XYZ file of C-alpha atoms in Angstrom:
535
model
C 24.868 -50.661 70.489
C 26.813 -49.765 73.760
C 26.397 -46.918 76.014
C 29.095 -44.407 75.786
C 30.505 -42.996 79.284
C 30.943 -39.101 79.636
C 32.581 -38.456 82.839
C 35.672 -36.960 81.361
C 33.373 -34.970 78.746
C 31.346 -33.361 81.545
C 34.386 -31.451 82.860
C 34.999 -29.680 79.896
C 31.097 -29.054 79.038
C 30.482 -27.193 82.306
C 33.370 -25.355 82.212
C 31.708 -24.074 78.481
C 28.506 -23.257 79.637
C 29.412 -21.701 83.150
C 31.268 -19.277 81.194
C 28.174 -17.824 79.137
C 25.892 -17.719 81.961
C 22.686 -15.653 81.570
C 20.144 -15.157 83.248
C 17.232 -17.432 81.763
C 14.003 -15.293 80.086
C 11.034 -16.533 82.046
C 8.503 -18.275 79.804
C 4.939 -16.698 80.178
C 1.467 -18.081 78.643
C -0.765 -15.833 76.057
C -3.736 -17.390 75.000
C -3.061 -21.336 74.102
C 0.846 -20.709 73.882
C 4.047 -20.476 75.722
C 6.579 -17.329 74.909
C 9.795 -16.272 76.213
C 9.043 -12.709 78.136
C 11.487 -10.828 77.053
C 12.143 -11.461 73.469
C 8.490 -12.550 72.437
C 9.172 -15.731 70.277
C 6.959 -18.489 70.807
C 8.685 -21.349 73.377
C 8.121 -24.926 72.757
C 9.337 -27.665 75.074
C 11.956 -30.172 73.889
C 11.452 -32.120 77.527
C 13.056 -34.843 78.791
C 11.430 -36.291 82.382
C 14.176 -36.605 85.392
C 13.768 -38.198 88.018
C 14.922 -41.754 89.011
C 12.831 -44.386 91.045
C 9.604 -42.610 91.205
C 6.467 -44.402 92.855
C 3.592 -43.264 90.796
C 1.716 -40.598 92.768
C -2.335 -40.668 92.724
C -3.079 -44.119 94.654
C -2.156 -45.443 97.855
C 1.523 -46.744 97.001
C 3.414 -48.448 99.812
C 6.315 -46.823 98.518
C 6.710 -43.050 99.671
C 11.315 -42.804 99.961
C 12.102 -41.051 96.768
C 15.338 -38.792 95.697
C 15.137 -35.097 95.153
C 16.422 -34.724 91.295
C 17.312 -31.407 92.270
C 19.167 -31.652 94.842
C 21.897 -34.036 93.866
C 24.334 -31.257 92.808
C 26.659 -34.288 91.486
C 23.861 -35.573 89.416
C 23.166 -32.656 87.524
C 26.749 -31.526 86.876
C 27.100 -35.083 85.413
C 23.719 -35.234 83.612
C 23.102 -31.460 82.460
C 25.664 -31.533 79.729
C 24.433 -35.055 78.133
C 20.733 -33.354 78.301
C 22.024 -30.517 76.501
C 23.307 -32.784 74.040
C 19.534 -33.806 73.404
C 18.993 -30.010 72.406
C 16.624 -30.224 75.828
C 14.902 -27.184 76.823
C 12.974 -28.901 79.312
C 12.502 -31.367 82.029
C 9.816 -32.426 84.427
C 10.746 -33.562 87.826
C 7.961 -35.764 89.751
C 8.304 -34.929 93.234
C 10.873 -32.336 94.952
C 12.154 -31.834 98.945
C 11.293 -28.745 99.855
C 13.494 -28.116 102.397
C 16.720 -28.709 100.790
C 19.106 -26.803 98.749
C 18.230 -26.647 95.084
C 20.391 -23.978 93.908
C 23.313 -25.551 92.543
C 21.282 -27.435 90.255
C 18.912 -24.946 89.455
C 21.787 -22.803 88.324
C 23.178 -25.590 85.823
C 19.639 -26.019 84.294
C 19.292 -22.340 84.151
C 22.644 -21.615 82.361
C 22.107 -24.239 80.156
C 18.413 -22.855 78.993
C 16.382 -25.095 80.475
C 13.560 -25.019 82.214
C 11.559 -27.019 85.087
C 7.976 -28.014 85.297
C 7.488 -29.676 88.519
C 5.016 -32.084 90.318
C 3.509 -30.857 93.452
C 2.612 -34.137 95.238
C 5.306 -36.765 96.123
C 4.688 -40.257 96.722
C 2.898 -40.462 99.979
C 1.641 -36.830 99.896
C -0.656 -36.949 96.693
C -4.722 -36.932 96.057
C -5.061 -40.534 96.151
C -7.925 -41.695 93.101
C -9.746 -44.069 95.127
C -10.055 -42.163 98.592
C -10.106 -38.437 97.287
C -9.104 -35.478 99.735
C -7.684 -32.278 99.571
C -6.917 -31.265 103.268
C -4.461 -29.555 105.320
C -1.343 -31.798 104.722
C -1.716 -31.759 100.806
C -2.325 -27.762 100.897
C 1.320 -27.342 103.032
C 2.787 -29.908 100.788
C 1.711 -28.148 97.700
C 2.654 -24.575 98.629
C 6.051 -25.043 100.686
C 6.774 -26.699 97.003
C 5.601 -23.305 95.350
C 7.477 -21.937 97.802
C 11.003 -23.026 97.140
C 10.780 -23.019 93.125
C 9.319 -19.705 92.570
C 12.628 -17.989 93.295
C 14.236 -19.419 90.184
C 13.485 -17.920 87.011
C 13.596 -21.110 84.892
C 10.338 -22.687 87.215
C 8.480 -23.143 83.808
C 5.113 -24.580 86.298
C 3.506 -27.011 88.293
C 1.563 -30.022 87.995
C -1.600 -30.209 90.954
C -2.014 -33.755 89.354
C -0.301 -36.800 87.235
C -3.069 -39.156 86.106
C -5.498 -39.361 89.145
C -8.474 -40.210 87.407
C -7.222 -42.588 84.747
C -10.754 -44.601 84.183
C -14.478 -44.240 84.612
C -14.244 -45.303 87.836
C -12.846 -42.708 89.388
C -13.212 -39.637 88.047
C -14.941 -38.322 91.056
C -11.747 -37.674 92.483
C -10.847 -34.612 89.767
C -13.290 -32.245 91.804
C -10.387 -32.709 94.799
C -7.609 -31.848 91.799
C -9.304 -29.267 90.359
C -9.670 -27.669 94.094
C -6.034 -28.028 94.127
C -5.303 -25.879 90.925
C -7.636 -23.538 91.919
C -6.112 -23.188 95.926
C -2.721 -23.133 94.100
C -2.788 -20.432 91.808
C -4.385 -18.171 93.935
C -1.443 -19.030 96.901
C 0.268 -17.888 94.223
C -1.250 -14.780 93.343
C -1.754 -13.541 97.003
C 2.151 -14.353 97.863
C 2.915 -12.144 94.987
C 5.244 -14.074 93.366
C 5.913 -13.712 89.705
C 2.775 -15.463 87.193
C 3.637 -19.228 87.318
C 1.398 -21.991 85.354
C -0.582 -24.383 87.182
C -1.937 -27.337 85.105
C -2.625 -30.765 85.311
C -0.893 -34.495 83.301
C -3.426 -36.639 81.952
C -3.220 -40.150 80.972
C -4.648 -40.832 76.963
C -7.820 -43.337 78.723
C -10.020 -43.260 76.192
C -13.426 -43.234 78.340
C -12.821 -40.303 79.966
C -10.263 -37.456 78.149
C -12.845 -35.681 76.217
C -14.415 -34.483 79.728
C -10.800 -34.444 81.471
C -10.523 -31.771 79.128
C -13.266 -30.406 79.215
C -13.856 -30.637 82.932
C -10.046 -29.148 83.784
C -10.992 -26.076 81.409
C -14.458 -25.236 82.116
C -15.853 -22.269 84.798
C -13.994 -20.041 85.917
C -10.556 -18.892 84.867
C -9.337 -18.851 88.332
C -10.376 -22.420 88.650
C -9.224 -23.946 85.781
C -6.008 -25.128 84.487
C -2.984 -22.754 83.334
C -1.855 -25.463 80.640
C -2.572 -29.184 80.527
C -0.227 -32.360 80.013
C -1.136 -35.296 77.991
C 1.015 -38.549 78.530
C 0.476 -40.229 75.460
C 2.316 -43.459 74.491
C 0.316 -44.615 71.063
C 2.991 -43.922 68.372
C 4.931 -46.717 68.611
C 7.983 -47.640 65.983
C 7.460 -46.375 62.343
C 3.898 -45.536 63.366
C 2.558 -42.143 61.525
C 0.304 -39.345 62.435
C -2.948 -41.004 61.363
C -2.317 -44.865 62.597
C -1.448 -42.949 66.122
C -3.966 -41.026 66.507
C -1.642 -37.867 66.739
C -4.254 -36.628 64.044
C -7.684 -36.834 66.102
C -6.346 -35.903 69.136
C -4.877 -32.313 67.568
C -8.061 -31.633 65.891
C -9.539 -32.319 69.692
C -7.014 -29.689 71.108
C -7.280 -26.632 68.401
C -9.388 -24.598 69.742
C -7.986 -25.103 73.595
C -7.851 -21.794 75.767
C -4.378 -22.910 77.364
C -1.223 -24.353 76.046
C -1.322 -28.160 75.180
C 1.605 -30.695 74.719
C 3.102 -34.022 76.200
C 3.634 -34.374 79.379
C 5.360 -37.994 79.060
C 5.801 -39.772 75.424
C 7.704 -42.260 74.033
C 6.325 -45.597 73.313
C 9.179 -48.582 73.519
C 7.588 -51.090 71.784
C 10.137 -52.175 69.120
C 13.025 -51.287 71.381
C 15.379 -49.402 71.002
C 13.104 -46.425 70.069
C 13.039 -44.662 66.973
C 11.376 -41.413 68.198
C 10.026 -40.688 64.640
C 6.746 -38.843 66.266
C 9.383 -35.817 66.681
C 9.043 -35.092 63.362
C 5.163 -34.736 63.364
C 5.254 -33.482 66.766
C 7.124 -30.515 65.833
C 6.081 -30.473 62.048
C 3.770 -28.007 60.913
C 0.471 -30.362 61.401
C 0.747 -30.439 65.152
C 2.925 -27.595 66.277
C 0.344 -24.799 65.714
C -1.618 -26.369 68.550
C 1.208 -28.382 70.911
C 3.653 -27.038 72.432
C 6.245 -29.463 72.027
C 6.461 -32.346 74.800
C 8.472 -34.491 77.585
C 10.171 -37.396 76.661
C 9.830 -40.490 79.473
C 12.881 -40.946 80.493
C 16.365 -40.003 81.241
C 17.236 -42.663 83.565
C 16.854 -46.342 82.377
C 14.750 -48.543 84.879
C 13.297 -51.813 84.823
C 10.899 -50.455 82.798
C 12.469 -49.826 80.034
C 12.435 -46.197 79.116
C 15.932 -44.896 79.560
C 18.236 -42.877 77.691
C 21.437 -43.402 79.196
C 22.434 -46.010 82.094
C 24.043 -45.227 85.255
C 27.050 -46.866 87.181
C 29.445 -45.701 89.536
C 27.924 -42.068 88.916
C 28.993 -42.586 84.968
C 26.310 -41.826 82.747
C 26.513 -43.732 79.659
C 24.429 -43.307 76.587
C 22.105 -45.913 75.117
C 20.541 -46.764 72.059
C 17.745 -44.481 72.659
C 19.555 -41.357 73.085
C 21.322 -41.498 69.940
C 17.768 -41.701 67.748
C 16.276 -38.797 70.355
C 19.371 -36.404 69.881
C 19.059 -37.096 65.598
C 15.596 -36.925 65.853
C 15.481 -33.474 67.979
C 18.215 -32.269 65.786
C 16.382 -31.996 62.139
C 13.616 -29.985 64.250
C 12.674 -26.272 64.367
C 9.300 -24.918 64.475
C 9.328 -21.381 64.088
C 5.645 -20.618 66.030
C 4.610 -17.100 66.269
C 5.929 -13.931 68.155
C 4.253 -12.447 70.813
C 3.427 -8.965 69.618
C 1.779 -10.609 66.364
C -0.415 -13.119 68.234
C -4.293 -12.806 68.864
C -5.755 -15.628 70.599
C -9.002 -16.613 68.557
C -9.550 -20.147 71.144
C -10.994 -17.884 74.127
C -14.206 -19.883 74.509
C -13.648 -22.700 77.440
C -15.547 -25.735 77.200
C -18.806 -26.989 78.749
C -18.711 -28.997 81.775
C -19.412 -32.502 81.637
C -22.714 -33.662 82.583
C -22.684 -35.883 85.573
C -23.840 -39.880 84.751
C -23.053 -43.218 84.246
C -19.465 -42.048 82.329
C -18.849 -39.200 84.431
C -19.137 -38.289 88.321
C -17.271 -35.393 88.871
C -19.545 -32.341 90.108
C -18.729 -29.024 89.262
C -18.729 -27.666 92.549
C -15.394 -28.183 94.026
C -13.988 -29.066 97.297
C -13.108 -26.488 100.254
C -9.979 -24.280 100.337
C -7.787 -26.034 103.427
C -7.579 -23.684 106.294
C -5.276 -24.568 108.897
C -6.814 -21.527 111.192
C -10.070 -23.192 111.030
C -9.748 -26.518 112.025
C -7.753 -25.063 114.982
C -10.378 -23.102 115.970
C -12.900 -26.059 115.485
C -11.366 -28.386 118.003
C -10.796 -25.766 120.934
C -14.479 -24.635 120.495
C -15.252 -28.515 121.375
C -15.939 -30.204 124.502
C -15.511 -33.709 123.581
C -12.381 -34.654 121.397
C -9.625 -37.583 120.434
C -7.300 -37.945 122.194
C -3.879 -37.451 121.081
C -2.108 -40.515 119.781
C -5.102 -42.451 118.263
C -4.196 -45.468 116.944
C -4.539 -44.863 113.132
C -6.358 -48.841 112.791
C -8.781 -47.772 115.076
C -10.325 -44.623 112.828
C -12.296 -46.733 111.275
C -14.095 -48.539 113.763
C -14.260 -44.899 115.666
C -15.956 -43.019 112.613
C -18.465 -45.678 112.149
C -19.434 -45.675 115.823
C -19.818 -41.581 115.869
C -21.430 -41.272 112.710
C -23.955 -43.625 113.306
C -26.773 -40.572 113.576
C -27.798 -39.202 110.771
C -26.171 -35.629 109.747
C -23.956 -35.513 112.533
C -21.184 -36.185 109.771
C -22.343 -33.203 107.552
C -19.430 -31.436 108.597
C -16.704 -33.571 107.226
C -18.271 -35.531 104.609
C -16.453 -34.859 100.988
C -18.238 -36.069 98.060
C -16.970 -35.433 94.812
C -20.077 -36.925 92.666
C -22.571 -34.914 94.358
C -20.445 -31.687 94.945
C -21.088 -31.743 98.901
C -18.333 -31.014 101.456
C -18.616 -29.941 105.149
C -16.682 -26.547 106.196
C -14.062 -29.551 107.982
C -14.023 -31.945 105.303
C -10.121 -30.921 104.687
C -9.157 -30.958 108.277
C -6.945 -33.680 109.303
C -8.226 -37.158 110.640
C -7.647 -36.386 114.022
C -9.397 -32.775 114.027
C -12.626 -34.411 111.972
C -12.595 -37.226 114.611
C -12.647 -34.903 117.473
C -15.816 -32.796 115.693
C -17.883 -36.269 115.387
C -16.955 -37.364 119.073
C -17.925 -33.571 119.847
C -21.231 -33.917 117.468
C -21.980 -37.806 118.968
C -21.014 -36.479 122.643
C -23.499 -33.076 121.840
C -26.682 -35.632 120.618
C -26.466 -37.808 123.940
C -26.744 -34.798 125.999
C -23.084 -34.761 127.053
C -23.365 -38.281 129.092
C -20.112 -39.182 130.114
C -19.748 -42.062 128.555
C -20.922 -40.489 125.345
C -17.426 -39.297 125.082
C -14.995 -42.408 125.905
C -15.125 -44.510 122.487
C -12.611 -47.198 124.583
C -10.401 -44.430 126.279
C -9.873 -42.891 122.237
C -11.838 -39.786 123.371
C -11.885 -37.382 126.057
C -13.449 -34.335 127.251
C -11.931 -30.278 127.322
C -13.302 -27.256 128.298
C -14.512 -25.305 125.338
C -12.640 -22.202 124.342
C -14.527 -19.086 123.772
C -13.129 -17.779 120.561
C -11.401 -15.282 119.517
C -12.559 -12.934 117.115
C -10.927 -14.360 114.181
C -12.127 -17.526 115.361
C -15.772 -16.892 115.475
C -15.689 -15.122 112.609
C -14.422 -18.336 110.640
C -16.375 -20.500 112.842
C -19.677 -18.393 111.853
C -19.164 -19.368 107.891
C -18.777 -22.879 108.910
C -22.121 -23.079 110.861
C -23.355 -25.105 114.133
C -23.457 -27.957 111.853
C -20.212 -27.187 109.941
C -21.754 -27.326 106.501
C -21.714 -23.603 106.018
C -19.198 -21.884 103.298
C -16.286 -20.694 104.653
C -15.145 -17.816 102.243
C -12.160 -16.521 104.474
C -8.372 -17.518 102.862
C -6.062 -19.043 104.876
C -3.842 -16.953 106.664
C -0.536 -19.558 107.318
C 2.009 -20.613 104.286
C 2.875 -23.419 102.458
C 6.338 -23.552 104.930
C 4.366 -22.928 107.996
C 0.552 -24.126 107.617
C -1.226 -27.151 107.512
C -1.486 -30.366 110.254
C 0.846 -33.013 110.086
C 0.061 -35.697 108.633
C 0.694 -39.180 109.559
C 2.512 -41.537 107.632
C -0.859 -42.538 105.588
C -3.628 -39.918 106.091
C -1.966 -37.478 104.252
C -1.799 -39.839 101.098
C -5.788 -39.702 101.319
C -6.134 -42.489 103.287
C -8.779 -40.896 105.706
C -12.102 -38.680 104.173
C -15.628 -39.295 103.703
C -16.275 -40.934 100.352
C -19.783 -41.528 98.993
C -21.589 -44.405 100.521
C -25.241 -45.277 101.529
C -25.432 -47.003 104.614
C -29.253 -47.150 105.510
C -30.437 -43.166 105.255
C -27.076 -41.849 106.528
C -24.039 -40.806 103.758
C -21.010 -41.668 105.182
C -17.346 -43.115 104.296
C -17.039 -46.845 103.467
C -15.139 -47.167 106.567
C -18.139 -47.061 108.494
C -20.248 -50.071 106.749
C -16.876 -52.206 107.669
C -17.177 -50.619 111.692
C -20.676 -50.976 111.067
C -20.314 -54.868 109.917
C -17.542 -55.268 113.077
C -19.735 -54.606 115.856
C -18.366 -51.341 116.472
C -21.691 -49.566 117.727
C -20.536 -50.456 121.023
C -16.836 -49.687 121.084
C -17.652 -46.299 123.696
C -19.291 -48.982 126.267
């Protein structure tokens, strides 16, 4: 079947709904469910993920050039009116430019009813699964996104994660996730800005969602996730509720604390899809524990997921829209009102225990503070110079690091639970505090702080009081608790990052290299020769 075009169509379909513009109800959570504020019903998503040519965030992808969804004003007049076609209530963008102009399109979405859940990271600027960190960069990235949606009543929430642990192997890396759902819904809480969701997309790995779950829901409210987002691609064709295992994993969810649904589904295998998992999606087995879900995707790629093609800024329909909009069509749950509803699911779950199947401690990563890491490197007298070649970090960590504890301070492990007070500054400020540590231990010999012309000495700074004050919690050997919040915003704080640090190139992952923990970066400087790279 071929794609129909709808440039002439859209005209007329914004000039319909620009007329009976109103000002969207916000949608706020109770218990495990989603309700519109002001008239109480209970909101589930009919979603529809936006955003073309998307690197996936979470690993260390070459790729980091990606188009704001958002802010393509043309775009959305051309695509809102097909995607209210699809009855959508919903879509999920992946990764957002903060500093441009969103309006026009939020305006379309938000006369049309729908609503925005949003992706923090963006390709480049994400926790990265196999080098965890939450630092600096991430925590401006993060907030200057809060900061832009919040204004707009239809922000629905945010995702502080898509899929970073997706296997055994790494699922020390959700400790660094779970910081940043913690650091972001209190940002948003101090800022004052109206209640918005903070959750987290999981992939449907088999190994490790039971303690995704539980881990992303367990401790303390203030920690844990606002709603979470499972991506879940198993019915597939004619499939049913049983042979897809839509069945086991609702009876998993029912007694969840916070709203569950699908962050991404849609399985194309027979294609064109058939979308018959609407029905039990939104039926009355499933929809007294989901909240609906986000169909993958709008735009067709290589992939293979589209729902209508684009040329020449035409969209046309394919295949797959056609059995979405009939399938979305014969749908209405009915849910409960607000008033009426008494969460019984107010027990979280147990964290996981730590083993073999799962390294992710409870204790969680640092808040990023900006202010401290400042302070840090003008207390030292020994630090990098500026404009450190980024190959040489390595190589330079390994060298300063090579006596034991004098990396306490930065170290971030996510099996054991351990960070140093500077774990989450940037590269260049945790380089500075081992030359500083490594220049400290060789009682300040001159060329104890040269590491090939990389490092140079400063007079120390005596601190202000805010300084020592911060500088205090951290301790001499910066593995103290630092309980102060940081004082900067998303728009204003944080270092900047280089092109591949802030993508979690740089941090301290576990690794035993004789009796010293340190990064794996130093066994390969270790391995090089590098012990005498300050000679």
């Amino acid at each position: 079947m071929r794609g129909y075009a709808f440039a002439p169509a859209i005209v007329a379909a914004l000039s319909l709904f620009s007329t009976v513009a109103a000002e969207v109800d916000p949608i706020v959570i109770k218990g495990s469910k989603f309700f519109y504020k002001t008239n109480g019903t209970e909101f589930y998503m009919r979603g529809v993920a936006y955003q073309q040519d998307i690197p996936g965030n979470g690993s260390d992808s070459a790729q980091t050039q990606f188009a704001d969804p958002l802010a393509d004003a043309d775009a959305c007049k051309r695509d809102v009116p097909l995607l209210q076609q699809l009855r959508t209530n919903t879509i999920r963008v992946y990764a957002i430019d903060p500093s441009k102009d969103h309006s026009t399109c939020m305006k379309l979405l938000q006369d049309a009813g729908i609503y925005v859940i949003s992706d923090l990271s963006q390709p480049g600027e994400s926790i990265n699964r196999d080098i965890p960190m939450w630092n600096d960069a991430l925590y401006s990235r993060y907030t200057s996104v809060i900061d832009e949606l919040q204004k707009y009543p239809n922000v629905l929430g945010f995702f502080a994660g898509n899929e970073v642990s997706n296997n055994a192997s790494n699922t020390d890396a959700s400790p660094f996730v779970k910081a940043a759902v913690r650091d972001m819904k209190a940002y948003i809480k101090r800022r004052g800005y109206r209640t918005i969701g903070v959750g987290y997309a999981t992939n449907d790995d088999e190994s490790i969602r039971d303690g995704l779950a539980d881990y992303f829901n367990c401790g303390k409210t203030e920690d844990s996730i606002d709603f979470w987002g499972y991506n879940i691609y198993s019915w597939c064709g004619n499939s049913s509720y049983t042979l897809s295992g839509f069945d086991v994993r609702t009876k998993d969810f029912e007694n969840y604390t916070v709203p569950v649904f699908f962050a991404e589904y849609g399985c194309n295998v027979p294609s064109p899809r058939l979308f018959t998992e609407v029905q039990a999606l939104y039926g009355d087995e499933m929809s007294s524990v989901w909240s609906g879900g986000i169909v993958y995707m709008y735009f067709q790629e290589a992939n293979n997921y589209g729902l209508v093609t684009i040329s020449d800024n035409t969209a046309s329909t394919l295949p797959d829209f056609t059995a979405l909009s009939d399938q979305i069509a014969s749908v209405s749950p009915t849910g409960v009102e607000f008033n009426s509803y008494t969460p019984t699911n107010t027990v979280a779950r147990n964290c996981p225990a730590t083993g073999s199947a799962w390294a992710a401690a409870t204790q969680l990563p640092p808040t990023p503070n900006q202010e401290l890491c400042s302070c840090m490197v003008k207390s030292l007298e020994c630090v990098a110079r500026p404009g450190v070649q980024e190959s040489a970090f390595d190589a330079l960590f390994g060298v300063a690091c090579e006596i034991k504890g004098k990396c306490d301070g930065i170290q971030a492990d996510g099996s054991s639970g351990v960070y140093g007070a500077y774990s989450m500054c940037s590269p260049s400020e945790k380089l500075s505090w081992v030359f500083n540590e490594y220049y400290s231990t060789n009682n300040k010999n001159a060329q104890a702080c040269n590491f090939a012309g990389n490092a140079t000495t400063q007079k120390s700074q005596p601190p202000a009081s805010n300084c020592q004050a911060l500088l205090n919690q951290a301790g001499p050997a910066g593995t103290g608790v630092v309980t102060s919040v940081p004082s900067s915003t998303g728009s204003s704080g944080g270092s900047s990052p280089s092109k591949k640090s802030d993508a979690g190139i740089r941090t301290v992952p576990q690794f035993t290299f004789g009796i010293l923990t340190l990064g794996s970066y130093v066994l390969c400087a270790a391995l090089s020769g590098a012990a005498m790279i300050f000679l």
